PDB file of C-alpha atoms and ligand atoms in Angstrom:
ATOM      1  CA  MET A   1      12.882  -2.895 -15.612  1.00  0.00           C
ATOM      2  CA  ASP A   2      12.583  -6.089 -13.197  1.00  0.00           C
ATOM      3  CA  CYS A   3      10.289  -4.585 -10.830  1.00  0.00           C
ATOM      4  CA  ILE A   4       7.207  -6.619  -9.711  1.00  0.00           C
ATOM      5  CA  PHE A   5       5.324  -3.678  -8.977  1.00  0.00           C
ATOM      6  CA  CYS A   6       6.054  -1.891 -12.045  1.00  0.00           C
ATOM      7  CA  LYS A   7       4.678  -5.111 -13.870  1.00  0.00           C
ATOM      8  CA  ILE A   8       1.656  -5.253 -11.895  1.00  0.00           C
ATOM      9  CA  ILE A   9       0.871  -1.550 -12.798  1.00  0.00           C
ATOM     10  CA  ASN A  10       1.954  -2.023 -16.589  1.00  0.00           C
ATOM     11  CA  LYS A  11      -0.927  -5.185 -16.152  1.00  0.00           C
ATOM     12  CA  GLU A  12       2.174  -7.346 -17.427  1.00  0.00           C
ATOM     13  CA  ILE A  13       0.892  -9.269 -14.098  1.00  0.00           C
ATOM     14  CA  PRO A  14      -2.506  -9.556 -13.576  1.00  0.00           C
ATOM     15  CA  SER A  15      -3.619  -8.076 -10.463  1.00  0.00           C
ATOM     16  CA  ASP A  16      -7.331  -6.711  -9.094  1.00  0.00           C
ATOM     17  CA  PHE A  17      -6.636  -2.995  -8.465  1.00  0.00           C
ATOM     18  CA  ILE A  18      -8.738  -1.848  -5.695  1.00  0.00           C
ATOM     19  CA  TYR A  19      -8.075   1.619  -6.943  1.00  0.00           C
ATOM     20  CA  GLU A  20      -6.456   3.605  -9.436  1.00  0.00           C
ATOM     21  CA  ASP A  21      -5.668   7.230 -10.611  1.00  0.00           C
ATOM     22  CA  GLY A  22      -3.143   8.993 -12.220  1.00  0.00           C
ATOM     23  CA  ASP A  23      -0.389   8.512  -9.453  1.00  0.00           C
ATOM     24  CA  VAL A  24      -1.349   5.578  -7.581  1.00  0.00           C
ATOM     25  CA  ILE A  25      -2.859   2.002  -7.489  1.00  0.00           C
ATOM     26  CA  VAL A  26      -4.134   0.076  -4.414  1.00  0.00           C
ATOM     27  CA  ILE A  27      -3.887  -3.781  -4.132  1.00  0.00           C
ATOM     28  CA  LYS A  28      -4.681  -6.500  -1.316  1.00  0.00           C
ATOM     29  CA  ASP A  29      -1.417  -7.808  -0.323  1.00  0.00           C
ATOM     30  CA  ILE A  30      -0.720 -11.367  -1.537  1.00  0.00           C
ATOM     31  CA  HIS A  31       0.388 -12.351   2.061  1.00  0.00           C
ATOM     32  CA  PRO A  32      -1.681 -10.282   4.077  1.00  0.00           C
ATOM     33  CA  LEU A  33      -0.509  -9.516   7.685  1.00  0.00           C
ATOM     34  CA  ALA A  34      -3.474  -8.563   9.209  1.00  0.00           C
ATOM     35  CA  PRO A  35      -7.436  -9.198   8.165  1.00  0.00           C
ATOM     36  CA  ILE A  36      -7.333  -5.884   5.775  1.00  0.00           C
ATOM     37  CA  HIS A  37      -4.126  -5.533   4.428  1.00  0.00           C
ATOM     38  CA  TYR A  38      -3.857  -3.099   1.171  1.00  0.00           C
ATOM     39  CA  LEU A  39      -0.555  -1.389  -0.564  1.00  0.00           C
ATOM     40  CA  ILE A  40      -0.741   1.789  -2.083  1.00  0.00           C
ATOM     41  CA  ILE A  41       1.700   1.724  -4.293  1.00  0.00           C
ATOM     42  CA  LEU A  42       2.998   4.552  -6.323  1.00  0.00           C
ATOM     43  CA  LYS A  43       3.139   4.402 -10.227  1.00  0.00           C
ATOM     44  CA  GLU A  44       6.361   6.092 -10.589  1.00  0.00           C
ATOM     45  CA  HIS A  45       9.388   3.786  -9.950  1.00  0.00           C
ATOM     46  CA  ILE A  46      11.341   4.993  -6.436  1.00  0.00           C
ATOM     47  CA  GLN A  47      12.946   3.082  -4.514  1.00  0.00           C
ATOM     48  CA  SER A  48      11.937   3.953  -1.211  1.00  0.00           C
ATOM     49  CA  ILE A  49      11.457   6.730   1.118  1.00  0.00           C
ATOM     50  CA  SER A  50      14.789   7.282   1.589  1.00  0.00           C
ATOM     51  CA  HIS A  51      15.057   8.043  -1.915  1.00  0.00           C
ATOM     52  CA  LEU A  52      12.906  10.813  -2.185  1.00  0.00           C
ATOM     53  CA  GLU A  53      13.797  14.254  -3.485  1.00  0.00           C
ATOM     54  CA  ASN A  54      11.612  17.373  -2.344  1.00  0.00           C
ATOM     55  CA  SER A  55       9.816  17.138  -5.833  1.00  0.00           C
ATOM     56  CA  HIS A  56       8.154  13.922  -4.273  1.00  0.00           C
ATOM     57  CA  GLN A  57       6.086  15.710  -1.632  1.00  0.00           C
ATOM     58  CA  GLU A  58       3.164  16.253  -3.465  1.00  0.00           C
ATOM     59  CA  VAL A  59       2.618  12.417  -4.315  1.00  0.00           C
ATOM     60  CA  VAL A  60       3.805  11.063  -0.958  1.00  0.00           C
ATOM     61  CA  SER A  61       0.969  12.861   0.611  1.00  0.00           C
ATOM     62  CA  LYS A  62      -1.334  11.628  -2.050  1.00  0.00           C
ATOM     63  CA  MET A  63      -0.468   8.046  -1.005  1.00  0.00           C
ATOM     64  CA  ILE A  64      -1.152   8.767   2.654  1.00  0.00           C
ATOM     65  CA  PHE A  65      -4.172  10.471   1.618  1.00  0.00           C
ATOM     66  CA  THR A  66      -5.328   7.473  -0.353  1.00  0.00           C
ATOM     67  CA  ALA A  67      -4.917   5.400   2.329  1.00  0.00           C
ATOM     68  CA  LYS A  68      -7.186   7.414   4.564  1.00  0.00           C
ATOM     69  CA  LYS A  69      -9.834   7.696   2.128  1.00  0.00           C
ATOM     70  CA  ILE A  70      -9.744   3.616   1.728  1.00  0.00           C
ATOM     71  CA  ALA A  71      -9.982   3.112   5.268  1.00  0.00           C
ATOM     72  CA  GLU A  72     -12.915   5.693   5.426  1.00  0.00           C
ATOM     73  CA  LYS A  73     -14.393   3.723   2.848  1.00  0.00           C
ATOM     74  CA  LEU A  74     -13.894   0.408   4.437  1.00  0.00           C
ATOM     75  CA  GLY A  75     -15.445   1.810   7.940  1.00  0.00           C
ATOM     76  CA  LEU A  76     -12.108   1.299   9.738  1.00  0.00           C
ATOM     77  CA  LYS A  77     -12.250   3.021  12.793  1.00  0.00           C
ATOM     78  CA  GLY A  78      -8.002   2.381  13.605  1.00  0.00           C
ATOM     79  CA  TYR A  79      -5.519   1.117  11.192  1.00  0.00           C
ATOM     80  CA  LYS A  80      -1.854   1.337  11.018  1.00  0.00           C
ATOM     81  CA  LEU A  81       0.016   3.035   8.054  1.00  0.00           C
ATOM     82  CA  VAL A  82       3.536   1.538   7.286  1.00  0.00           C
ATOM     83  CA  PHE A  83       6.095   2.296   5.295  1.00  0.00           C
ATOM     84  CA  ASN A  84       9.270  -0.115   5.349  1.00  0.00           C
ATOM     85  CA  VAL A  85      12.746   1.532   4.328  1.00  0.00           C
ATOM     86  CA  GLY A  86      15.451  -0.559   3.377  1.00  0.00           C
ATOM     87  CA  ARG A  87      16.408  -4.208   4.064  1.00  0.00           C
ATOM     88  CA  GLU A  88      17.256  -3.214   7.951  1.00  0.00           C
ATOM     89  CA  GLY A  89      13.416  -1.735   7.844  1.00  0.00           C
ATOM     90  CA  GLY A  90      11.800  -4.647   6.560  1.00  0.00           C
ATOM     91  CA  GLN A  91      11.825  -3.033   2.815  1.00  0.00           C
ATOM     92  CA  VAL A  92      11.573  -6.550   0.446  1.00  0.00           C
ATOM     93  CA  ILE A  93      10.507  -4.709  -2.976  1.00  0.00           C
ATOM     94  CA  ASP A  94      12.447  -1.811  -3.655  1.00  0.00           C
ATOM     95  CA  HIS A  95       9.413   0.263  -5.328  1.00  0.00           C
ATOM     96  CA  LEU A  96       7.885   2.855  -3.077  1.00  0.00           C
ATOM     97  CA  HIS A  97       4.619   1.435  -1.210  1.00  0.00           C
ATOM     98  CA  LEU A  98       2.579   2.083   1.766  1.00  0.00           C
ATOM     99  CA  HIS A  99       0.648  -0.572   3.889  1.00  0.00           C
ATOM    100  CA  LEU A 100      -2.754  -0.229   5.432  1.00  0.00           C
ATOM    101  CA  LEU A 101      -3.158  -2.460   7.948  1.00  0.00           C
ATOM    102  CA  GLY A 102      -6.679  -3.007   9.856  1.00  0.00           C
ATOM    103  CA  GLY A 103      -9.530  -4.883  10.283  1.00  0.00           C
ATOM    104  CA  TRP A 104      -8.853  -6.116  14.006  1.00  0.00           C
ATOM    105  CA  GLY A 105     -12.029  -4.240  15.286  1.00  0.00           C
ATOM    106  CA  LYS A 106     -13.996  -6.258  13.086  1.00  0.00           C
ATOM    107  CA  ILE A 107     -12.808  -9.658  14.183  1.00  0.00           C
ATOM    108  CA  GLU A 108     -13.433  -8.653  18.358  1.00  0.00           C
ATOM    109  CA  ASN A 109     -16.706  -7.733  17.242  1.00  0.00           C
ATOM    110  CA  LEU A 110     -17.171 -11.212  15.566  1.00  0.00           C
ATOM    111  CA  LYS A 111     -16.081 -12.765  19.115  1.00  0.00           C
ATOM    112  CA  LEU A 112     -18.614 -10.635  21.033  1.00  0.00           C
ATOM    113  CA  LYS A 113     -21.209 -12.052  19.050  1.00  0.00           C
ATOM    114  CA  ILE A 114     -20.277 -15.694  19.214  1.00  0.00           C
TER     115      ILE A 114
HETATM  116  P1  5GP B   1       7.418  -4.595   1.747  1.00  0.00           P
HETATM  117  O1  5GP B   1       8.332  -5.776   2.881  1.00  0.00           O
HETATM  118  O2  5GP B   1       8.873  -4.235   0.561  1.00  0.00           O
HETATM  119  O3  5GP B   1       7.299  -3.405   2.482  1.00  0.00           O
HETATM  120  O4  5GP B   1       6.611  -4.909   1.475  1.00  0.00           O
HETATM  121  C1  5GP B   1       6.182  -5.723   0.292  1.00  0.00           C
HETATM  122  C2  5GP B   1       4.853  -6.444   0.260  1.00  0.00           C
HETATM  123  O5  5GP B   1       4.406  -6.791  -0.966  1.00  0.00           O
HETATM  124  C3  5GP B   1       4.329  -8.045   1.006  1.00  0.00           C
HETATM  125  O6  5GP B   1       3.641  -7.608   2.443  1.00  0.00           O
HETATM  126  C4  5GP B   1       4.374  -8.621   0.136  1.00  0.00           C
HETATM  127  O7  5GP B   1       3.483  -9.469   0.790  1.00  0.00           O
HETATM  128  C5  5GP B   1       3.691  -7.914  -0.944  1.00  0.00           C
HETATM  129  N1  5GP B   1       3.610  -8.521  -2.473  1.00  0.00           N
HETATM  130  C6  5GP B   1       4.847  -9.332  -2.774  1.00  0.00           C
HETATM  131  N2  5GP B   1       4.980  -9.501  -4.095  1.00  0.00           N
HETATM  132  C7  5GP B   1       3.540  -9.063  -4.046  1.00  0.00           C
HETATM  133  C8  5GP B   1       2.456  -9.425  -5.546  1.00  0.00           C
HETATM  134  O8  5GP B   1       3.364 -10.244  -6.390  1.00  0.00           O
HETATM  135  N3  5GP B   1       1.201  -9.541  -5.373  1.00  0.00           N
HETATM  136  C9  5GP B   1       0.911  -8.200  -4.185  1.00  0.00           C
HETATM  137  N4  5GP B   1      -0.337  -7.967  -4.345  1.00  0.00           N
HETATM  138  N5  5GP B   1       1.492  -8.485  -3.178  1.00  0.00           N
HETATM  139  C10 5GP B   1       2.980  -8.585  -3.162  1.00  0.00           C
HETATM  140 ZN1   ZN B   2       8.803  -0.402  -9.671  1.00  0.00          ZN
END
């Protein structure tokens, strides 16, 4: 299948995995929109949130909990979790993924120290 995230998951395209288990991988976004920008990508190829079936409830919950654990490990006090859905929703890659965005607090702290 001609899907860039499937190729990353299958290691056909080299990428640094921040985390991996049986259901998800986590990688840094190649074009970060925040000081910290990770993608939690489901291993199963599902196009988007709008393509989910009831049987997917557990794995989608797993994606959110993975993001929560990574945010805790990074010491983020606040962050954004974003699913872009469809072209009108800003989705470019048609393989379900969750954006974890944060790190602004650290930048503010840095400014205060200068
Ligand atoms: P979307 O707009 O589909 O929700 O987000 C797709 C995201 O994937 C974008 O933020 C984009 O920067 C990121 N991305 C696209 N291609 C690659 C890639 O080859 N490697 C990584 N790490 N991120 C990618
Ligand atoms: Zn895919």
